[in-house]
C-alpha positions as semicolon CSV with decimal commas, in nm:
position;residue;x (nm);y (nm);z (nm)
1;M;-6,631;-5,754;-3,863
2;G;-6,775;-5,401;-3,906
3;L;-6,486;-5,227;-4,087
4;K;-6,303;-5,307;-4,410
5;T;-5,965;-5,175;-4,516
6;K;-5,926;-5,014;-4,856
7;E;-5,753;-5,327;-4,985
8;E;-6,030;-5,553;-4,853
9;Y;-6,290;-5,335;-5,022
10;I;-6,119;-5,360;-5,362
11;E;-6,076;-5,735;-5,326
12;S;-6,444;-5,769;-5,236
13;L;-6,530;-5,606;-5,571
14;R;-6,302;-5,853;-5,750
15;R;-6,515;-6,136;-5,615
16;M;-6,823;-5,992;-5,783
17;N;-6,921;-6,058;-6,142
18;P;-7,142;-5,772;-6,266
19;T;-7,267;-5,751;-6,623
20;A;-7,119;-5,426;-6,755
21;Y;-7,068;-5,256;-7,092
22;M;-6,863;-4,952;-7,191
23;F;-6,800;-4,803;-7,537
24;G;-6,991;-5,094;-7,690
25;Q;-6,775;-5,363;-7,531
26;K;-6,867;-5,608;-7,256
27;L;-6,626;-5,571;-6,966
28;T;-6,463;-5,879;-6,816
29;N;-6,257;-5,700;-6,549
30;V;-6,424;-5,397;-6,394
31;V;-6,177;-5,340;-6,110
32;D;-5,867;-5,309;-6,329
33;N;-6,023;-5,105;-6,608
34;P;-5,840;-4,769;-6,582
35;R;-6,154;-4,563;-6,651
36;L;-6,355;-4,736;-6,379
37;R;-6,067;-4,791;-6,138
38;A;-6,033;-4,416;-6,087
39;G;-6,395;-4,410;-5,969
40;I;-6,346;-4,719;-5,755
41;E;-6,046;-4,550;-5,593
42;A;-6,270;-4,255;-5,500
43;T;-6,504;-4,489;-5,313
44;A;-6,205;-4,676;-5,171
45;A;-6,102;-4,348;-5,009
46;T;-6,403;-4,378;-4,776
47;Y;-6,245;-4,698;-4,645
48;E;-5,893;-4,559;-4,642
49;V;-5,980;-4,252;-4,433
50;A;-6,144;-4,469;-4,166
51;E;-5,788;-4,565;-4,070
52;L;-5,641;-4,213;-4,083
53;D;-5,610;-4,016;-3,760
54;D;-5,726;-3,696;-3,930
55;F;-6,055;-3,858;-4,036
56;K;-6,121;-4,141;-3,793
57;D;-6,339;-3,949;-3,546
58;L;-6,578;-3,858;-3,827
59;A;-6,553;-4,171;-4,042
60;V;-6,591;-4,435;-3,771
61;T;-6,881;-4,452;-3,528
62;Q;-7,048;-4,708;-3,303
63;S;-7,349;-4,897;-3,432
64;P;-7,620;-4,952;-3,170
65;L;-7,760;-5,221;-3,398
66;I;-7,461;-5,457;-3,409
67;N;-7,270;-5,302;-3,117
68;E;-6,951;-5,266;-3,321
69;P;-6,754;-4,981;-3,476
70;V;-6,880;-4,917;-3,830
71;N;-6,808;-4,683;-4,117
72;R;-7,038;-4,381;-4,094
73;F;-7,161;-4,449;-4,447
74;T;-7,354;-4,750;-4,311
75;L;-7,522;-4,571;-4,018
76;P;-7,856;-4,387;-4,043
77;P;-7,837;-4,081;-3,816
78;S;-7,961;-4,135;-3,462
79;S;-7,876;-3,788;-3,327
80;I;-7,814;-3,429;-3,429
81;E;-7,444;-3,506;-3,390
82;D;-7,474;-3,779;-3,656
83;L;-7,642;-3,537;-3,897
84;V;-7,365;-3,283;-3,846
85;A;-7,091;-3,544;-3,880
86;R;-7,230;-3,649;-4,221
87;V;-7,177;-3,299;-4,355
88;K;-6,832;-3,256;-4,203
89;L;-6,712;-3,593;-4,331
90;N;-6,845;-3,525;-4,680
91;R;-6,660;-3,193;-4,692
92;K;-6,330;-3,347;-4,587
93;L;-6,374;-3,630;-4,837
94;G;-6,470;-3,385;-5,113
95;A;-6,141;-3,205;-5,062
96;Y;-5,953;-3,536;-5,030
97;V;-6,069;-3,682;-5,364
98;G;-6,162;-3,364;-5,557
99;T;-6,464;-3,538;-5,709
100;C;-6,758;-3,756;-5,604
101;H;-6,666;-4,033;-5,360
102;Q;-6,990;-4,207;-5,464
103;R;-7,083;-4,347;-5,123
104;C;-7,319;-4,082;-4,987
105;T;-7,618;-4,197;-5,194
106;G;-7,620;-4,538;-5,029
107;L;-7,629;-4,379;-4,684
108;D;-7,905;-4,146;-4,802
109;C;-8,108;-4,453;-4,905
110;L;-8,045;-4,630;-4,575
111;S;-8,145;-4,318;-4,382
112;T;-8,464;-4,283;-4,589
113;L;-8,563;-4,646;-4,549
114;S;-8,503;-4,634;-4,173
115;I;-8,784;-4,375;-4,155
116;V;-9,033;-4,470;-4,425
117;T;-9,042;-4,849;-4,382
118;Y;-9,136;-4,792;-4,018
119;D;-9,412;-4,551;-4,119
120;I;-9,555;-4,798;-4,373
121;D;-9,557;-5,078;-4,116
122;Q;-9,738;-4,857;-3,864
123;K;-10,022;-4,803;-4,113
124;Y;-10,047;-5,141;-4,280
125;G;-9,894;-5,393;-4,037
126;T;-9,638;-5,495;-4,300
127;H;-9,286;-5,614;-4,221
128;Y;-9,078;-5,380;-4,435
129;Y;-8,899;-5,230;-4,135
130;D;-8,794;-5,577;-4,018
131;N;-8,664;-5,647;-4,368
132;F;-8,474;-5,319;-4,362
133;V;-8,317;-5,378;-4,019
134;E;-8,184;-5,719;-4,126
135;F;-8,047;-5,566;-4,446
136;L;-7,885;-5,283;-4,248
137;K;-7,717;-5,535;-4,017
138;Y;-7,577;-5,709;-4,324
139;M;-7,449;-5,379;-4,464
140;Q;-7,284;-5,281;-4,137
141;K;-7,130;-5,617;-4,049
142;N;-6,969;-5,639;-4,393
143;D;-6,895;-5,265;-4,440
144;L;-7,064;-5,259;-4,779
145;T;-7,119;-4,975;-5,025
146;A;-7,464;-4,918;-5,172
147;N;-7,572;-4,727;-5,480
148;A;-7,902;-4,534;-5,496
149;G;-8,121;-4,641;-5,786
150;V;-8,368;-4,353;-5,787
151;T;-8,392;-4,174;-6,125
152;D;-8,618;-4,361;-6,368
153;V;-8,575;-4,289;-6,738
154;K;-8,940;-4,161;-6,740
155;G;-9,020;-4,180;-7,112
156;D;-9,290;-3,925;-7,199
157;R;-9,267;-3,672;-6,914
158;S;-9,623;-3,556;-6,975
159;K;-9,751;-3,897;-6,860
160;G;-9,732;-4,085;-6,532
161;P;-9,590;-4,436;-6,493
162;K;-9,907;-4,634;-6,569
163;D;-9,991;-4,418;-6,873
164;Q;-9,664;-4,472;-7,058
165;E;-9,688;-4,646;-7,395
166;D;-9,392;-4,859;-7,286
167;K;-9,460;-4,965;-6,927
168;D;-9,087;-5,021;-6,863
169;M;-9,010;-4,648;-6,853
170;Y;-9,039;-4,674;-6,474
171;V;-8,902;-4,970;-6,277
172;H;-9,196;-5,190;-6,188
173;V;-9,309;-5,533;-6,079
174;V;-9,378;-5,772;-6,367
175;E;-9,434;-6,084;-6,155
176;K;-9,513;-6,166;-5,793
177;R;-9,408;-6,507;-5,668
178;D;-9,420;-6,686;-5,335
179;D;-9,049;-6,623;-5,284
180;G;-9,023;-6,270;-5,424
181;I;-9,087;-6,035;-5,714
182;V;-8,947;-5,986;-6,064
183;V;-8,876;-5,627;-6,170
184;R;-8,810;-5,456;-6,502
185;G;-8,707;-5,105;-6,607
186;A;-8,403;-4,880;-6,592
187;K;-8,243;-4,624;-6,363
188;A;-8,029;-4,343;-6,506
189;H;-7,726;-4,149;-6,375
190;Q;-7,614;-4,427;-6,139
191;T;-7,289;-4,280;-6,012
192;G;-7,053;-4,551;-5,894
193;S;-7,285;-4,848;-5,945
194;L;-6,983;-5,067;-6,026
195;S;-6,805;-4,940;-5,715
196;S;-7,095;-5,072;-5,508
197;H;-7,186;-5,405;-5,356
198;E;-7,560;-5,336;-5,342
199;I;-7,813;-5,139;-5,546
200;I;-8,096;-4,988;-5,340
201;V;-8,397;-4,887;-5,549
202;L;-8,642;-4,616;-5,447
203;P;-8,927;-4,455;-5,644
204;T;-8,841;-4,142;-5,839
205;R;-9,172;-3,955;-5,796
206;A;-9,509;-3,944;-5,622
207;M;-9,742;-4,227;-5,723
208;R;-10,120;-4,239;-5,761
209;K;-10,388;-4,503;-5,757
210;G;-10,313;-4,737;-6,045
211;D;-9,935;-4,698;-6,000
212;E;-9,910;-4,977;-5,742
213;D;-9,663;-5,184;-5,949
214;Y;-9,430;-4,881;-5,962
215;A;-9,447;-4,793;-5,590
216;L;-9,144;-5,001;-5,522
217;S;-8,832;-5,018;-5,308
218;F;-8,585;-5,306;-5,282
219;A;-8,217;-5,402;-5,276
220;V;-8,021;-5,637;-5,502
221;P;-7,651;-5,717;-5,534
222;A;-7,471;-5,515;-5,801
223;D;-7,405;-5,841;-5,988
224;A;-7,759;-5,977;-5,968
225;P;-7,865;-6,183;-6,273
226;G;-8,044;-5,960;-6,524
227;L;-7,889;-5,637;-6,393
228;I;-7,687;-5,459;-6,664
229;H;-7,454;-5,160;-6,608
230;V;-7,400;-4,946;-6,920
231;V;-7,130;-4,686;-6,847
232;G;-7,221;-4,343;-6,984
233;R;-6,996;-4,106;-7,180
234;S;-6,861;-3,790;-7,024
235;S;-6,602;-3,532;-7,117
236;L;-6,241;-3,636;-7,052
237;D;-6,352;-4,000;-7,018
238;M;-6,073;-4,135;-7,240
239;R;-5,792;-3,976;-7,041
240;E;-5,747;-4,267;-6,797
241;L;-5,763;-4,517;-7,085
242;D;-5,509;-4,312;-7,283
243;G;-5,285;-4,298;-6,978
244;C;-5,206;-3,928;-7,013
245;D;-5,342;-3,576;-6,950
246;I;-5,543;-3,709;-6,655
247;G;-5,535;-3,409;-6,421
248;N;-5,660;-3,574;-6,102
249;I;-5,411;-3,859;-6,100
250;R;-5,592;-4,054;-5,828
251;Y;-5,968;-4,025;-5,863
252;S;-6,252;-3,974;-6,110
253;K;-6,624;-4,032;-6,159
254;Y;-6,837;-4,244;-6,391
255;C;-7,216;-4,276;-6,426
256;P;-7,381;-4,586;-6,576
257;T;-7,740;-4,647;-6,674
258;L;-7,873;-4,953;-6,490
259;I;-8,108;-5,186;-6,677
260;F;-8,322;-5,424;-6,471
261;N;-8,393;-5,695;-6,726
262;D;-8,635;-5,913;-6,526
263;V;-8,435;-5,911;-6,202
264;F;-8,554;-6,134;-5,918
265;V;-8,583;-5,981;-5,569
266;P;-8,652;-6,202;-5,263
267;W;-8,934;-6,076;-5,039
268;E;-8,691;-6,022;-4,751
269;R;-8,517;-5,758;-4,964
270;V;-8,837;-5,571;-5,052
271;F;-8,898;-5,248;-4,857
272;M;-9,214;-5,122;-5,029
273;C;-9,444;-5,285;-5,282
274;G;-9,767;-5,116;-5,382
275;E;-9,814;-4,858;-5,105
276;T;-9,850;-4,566;-5,345
277;E;-9,910;-4,294;-5,085
278;F;-9,565;-4,353;-4,933
279;A;-9,376;-4,304;-5,261
280;V;-9,373;-3,927;-5,217
281;E;-9,238;-3,963;-4,862
282;M;-8,953;-4,176;-4,992
283;V;-8,877;-3,918;-5,259
284;V;-8,881;-3,622;-5,019
285;R;-8,675;-3,798;-4,752
286;F;-8,412;-3,924;-4,994
287;S;-8,381;-3,607;-5,195
288;S;-8,346;-3,394;-4,882
289;F;-8,084;-3,623;-4,732
290;H;-7,898;-3,625;-5,062
291;R;-7,909;-3,248;-5,098
292;Q;-7,763;-3,223;-4,749
293;S;-7,485;-3,462;-4,857
294;H;-7,411;-3,246;-5,162
295;G;-7,354;-2,938;-4,948
296;G;-7,071;-3,114;-4,772
297;C;-6,895;-3,276;-5,067
298;K;-6,933;-2,982;-5,307
299;S;-6,794;-2,734;-5,056
300;G;-6,500;-2,973;-5,029
301;K;-6,459;-2,969;-5,406
302;I;-6,458;-2,588;-5,400
303;D;-6,179;-2,616;-5,140
304;C;-5,980;-2,804;-5,407
305;M;-6,054;-2,532;-5,661
306;I;-5,947;-2,262;-5,416
307;G;-5,622;-2,447;-5,357
308;T;-5,570;-2,480;-5,731
309;A;-5,631;-2,109;-5,788
310;L;-5,398;-1,998;-5,506
311;T;-5,120;-2,234;-5,613
312;M;-5,153;-2,125;-5,976
313;M;-5,118;-1,763;-5,863
314;E;-4,784;-1,862;-5,709
315;Y;-4,679;-2,050;-6,022
316;N;-4,780;-1,763;-6,252
317;G;-4,622;-1,494;-6,038
318;T;-4,956;-1,325;-5,963
319;S;-4,983;-1,388;-5,589
320;K;-4,986;-1,016;-5,514
321;A;-5,256;-0,931;-5,769
322;G;-5,539;-0,784;-5,563
323;H;-5,813;-0,852;-5,819
324;L;-5,722;-1,221;-5,821
325;K;-5,732;-1,236;-5,442
326;Q;-6,084;-1,095;-5,460
327;K;-6,186;-1,377;-5,689
328;V;-6,048;-1,632;-5,442
329;I;-6,241;-1,462;-5,162
330;D;-6,555;-1,498;-5,374
331;M;-6,483;-1,870;-5,406
332;I;-6,432;-1,905;-5,031
333;H;-6,758;-1,738;-4,935
334;R;-6,948;-1,959;-5,180
335;A;-6,802;-2,273;-5,023
336;E;-6,879;-2,154;-4,671
337;T;-7,236;-2,052;-4,756
338;L;-7,302;-2,392;-4,912
339;Y;-7,148;-2,568;-4,612
340;G;-7,328;-2,346;-4,363
341;C;-7,673;-2,418;-4,509
342;C;-7,615;-2,792;-4,472
343;L;-7,482;-2,762;-4,119
344;A;-7,787;-2,552;-4,031
345;S;-8,019;-2,813;-4,184
346;S;-7,851;-3,069;-3,958
347;Y;-7,871;-2,864;-3,638
348;E;-8,240;-2,802;-3,708
349;G;-8,305;-3,177;-3,749
350;K;-8,575;-3,366;-3,561
351;Q;-8,625;-3,723;-3,447
352;E;-8,875;-3,931;-3,643
353;P;-9,103;-4,204;-3,495
354;S;-8,858;-4,476;-3,602
355;G;-8,582;-4,308;-3,398
356;T;-8,387;-4,183;-3,701
357;Y;-8,310;-3,811;-3,717
358;F;-8,418;-3,612;-4,022
359;I;-8,285;-3,278;-4,143
360;D;-8,461;-2,946;-4,206
361;T;-8,573;-2,985;-4,568
362;V;-8,598;-2,614;-4,648
363;L;-8,238;-2,546;-4,549
364;A;-8,109;-2,856;-4,730
365;N;-8,288;-2,755;-5,049
366;A;-8,171;-2,395;-5,014
367;S;-7,817;-2,531;-5,008
368;K;-7,878;-2,732;-5,327
369;I;-8,021;-2,433;-5,514
370;H;-7,714;-2,237;-5,405
371;E;-7,491;-2,520;-5,532
372;G;-7,662;-2,534;-5,871
373;K;-7,577;-2,168;-5,935
374;E;-7,264;-2,105;-5,735
375;M;-7,059;-2,414;-5,823
376;A;-7,058;-2,289;-6,182
377;E;-6,950;-1,946;-6,061
378;A;-6,673;-2,097;-5,847
379;I;-6,547;-2,285;-6,153
380;R;-6,558;-1,966;-6,358
381;L;-6,357;-1,782;-6,093
382;M;-6,095;-2,060;-6,076
383;V;-6,056;-2,053;-6,455
384;D;-6,035;-1,673;-6,448
385;V;-5,752;-1,689;-6,195
386;C;-5,564;-1,973;-6,366
387;G;-5,579;-1,857;-6,728
388;G;-5,640;-1,997;-7,075
389;F;-5,423;-2,306;-7,054
390;V;-5,705;-2,467;-6,854
391;A;-5,865;-2,519;-7,196
392;D;-5,582;-2,600;-7,436
393;M;-5,266;-2,718;-7,264
394;P;-5,056;-2,932;-7,503
395;S;-5,068;-3,304;-7,433
396;D;-4,822;-3,491;-7,212
397;R;-4,725;-3,675;-7,530
398;D;-4,623;-3,347;-7,690
399;F;-4,396;-3,276;-7,394
400;E;-4,249;-3,625;-7,427
401;N;-4,192;-3,597;-7,802
402;P;-3,814;-3,579;-7,865
403;E;-3,851;-3,339;-8,158
404;I;-4,075;-3,072;-8,005
405;G;-4,100;-3,164;-7,635
406;P;-3,818;-2,942;-7,501
407;L;-3,932;-2,648;-7,714
408;V;-4,298;-2,678;-7,608
409;K;-4,202;-2,715;-7,244
410;K;-3,980;-2,406;-7,266
411;Y;-4,285;-2,193;-7,335
412;M;-4,474;-2,335;-7,037
413;K;-4,247;-2,151;-6,795
414;G;-4,411;-1,943;-6,525
415;A;-4,267;-1,771;-6,217
416;D;-3,895;-1,801;-6,154
417;G;-3,805;-2,102;-5,945
418;V;-4,127;-2,294;-6,019
419;P;-4,064;-2,630;-6,191
420;I;-4,233;-2,627;-6,531
421;D;-4,370;-2,978;-6,475
422;N;-4,554;-2,863;-6,162
423;R;-4,725;-2,583;-6,353
424;I;-4,829;-2,826;-6,626
425;K;-4,971;-3,071;-6,370
426;L;-5,169;-2,800;-6,196
427;Y;-5,320;-2,674;-6,522
428;R;-5,428;-3,027;-6,598
429;L;-5,594;-3,054;-6,255
430;A;-5,775;-2,724;-6,314
431;E;-5,900;-2,864;-6,646
432;K;-6,034;-3,174;-6,470
433;L;-6,206;-2,973;-6,197
434;A;-6,364;-2,734;-6,448
435;L;-6,453;-2,951;-6,746
436;E;-6,536;-3,300;-6,619
437;S;-6,903;-3,320;-6,722
438;A;-6,987;-3,615;-6,495
439;D;-6,918;-3,380;-6,204
440;T;-7,031;-3,042;-6,331
441;I;-7,375;-3,163;-6,445
442;S;-7,438;-3,321;-6,105
443;D;-7,383;-2,976;-5,951
444;I;-7,708;-2,880;-6,124
445;H;-7,912;-3,201;-6,143
446;G;-7,767;-3,418;-5,864
447;G;-8,040;-3,491;-5,610
448;G;-8,307;-3,369;-5,851
449;S;-8,361;-3,079;-6,086
450;P;-8,340;-2,715;-5,970
451;E;-8,718;-2,688;-6,009
452;A;-8,763;-2,983;-5,772
453;H;-8,555;-2,796;-5,514
454;R;-8,777;-2,489;-5,549
455;V;-9,099;-2,689;-5,528
456;T;-8,977;-2,860;-5,211
457;I;-8,879;-2,531;-5,049
458;F;-9,220;-2,375;-5,111
459;R;-9,411;-2,689;-5,008
460;E;-9,215;-2,735;-4,685
461;T;-9,208;-2,365;-4,583
462;N;-9,470;-2,244;-4,334
463;T;-9,591;-1,957;-4,553
464;N;-9,890;-1,882;-4,330
465;R;-9,657;-1,793;-4,043
466;K;-9,481;-1,544;-4,267
467;K;-9,811;-1,388;-4,377
468;D;-9,927;-1,364;-4,015
469;A;-9,605;-1,183;-3,921
470;A;-9,663;-0,925;-4,195
471;K;-10,030;-0,878;-4,105
472;R;-9,948;-0,825;-3,737
473;L;-9,702;-0,548;-3,817
474;A;-9,948;-0,385;-4,055
475;G;-10,229;-0,402;-3,803
476;I;-10,438;-0,648;-4,005
477;E;-10,641;-0,900;-3,809
478;S;-10,591;-1,258;-3,925
């Protein structure tokens, strides 16, 4: 099979029965809920573009594992070209949906597992890599979407997993059986978990002796018994439910907390269980892959913001304003720097013992630090160019009101010849791009905190080589 259409993807979600809550209510129809459907449509775009001529060369590739064409989001990279294509595809998709398409984290998990499960097996003679390969075949043959369950809720941050007063603050094994394990805990910030077929769990931090029950990786269906999706609040999250003032009329983002309330996992779906020293490798591999993914999709989102700013200049009659052009230039160079770091991290990639290619971690983390600061600046520049109505545009319902609608709309006029409705729609899009908290917070914390990015850069940088270079020039013998 290998490739699904957008329609087949959405129908496949209809056949699932996840346990989900939002605003205190249990959901009986996830797919047709307007709030969630906008996020599902963003993931559906990854299926849609696989059939579009402008995307197909990037979105579709050949799997050496099943010897069929597959969606790139199911293929761990087996070459430098694959690493580069990940970044290019994410940028195009970021511009296409203007938000998170939610599918990169699953590929980042698959890429991580394709390296680390092999490494564990080489040391311990386990069969995690075999488990992973069979799972990967299943993902590819059915063109499935996976969600990354990485961020534990952590409880008291001053304590490690085993020292928590409540042992469930990190996902852990509560029972080992002949046929599998039972796990309990929660994962936070699970973007698109209800848009996914599978949840892949990885550890969130390095583990030590005594943390064996927490050194855990596995996969379960998104509707597994005992798995509960609780959709989090975010700014603008009632707009789709209200049916007005939406801004991005096609796509959005939502982020549940996932509760594993004694979820059973068969042994064949377990990819690590107790090998504490490999937890840190899983964390570093995943976080670096994910930070590389961010550089592609976030530069694509800035492309949307640039387009919004330039179009608003036309609508406001300020296209010739030199100071506004300078602000757009500042947005462009931020997008290209972000994109360039991630391309460089790909071109500097190396093959791992399993055969999978891994990126340059320093460059990927440099890109993420840049994103955490410069996405906010790009948003500020877009708002500066567009003007104050990004914050307080009257509602669509005011424009539709027969008593005041025509009068309110009269005062929304911009440049001569520009339809007033177009200017209103563009302001609403600018509001969505600037003020949607589910997106803007991920610019800072997606893929780990800014401090985690800095720690990784310093740990992975060959600082001795830099010191030796300085000593040589100064005439100091090493």
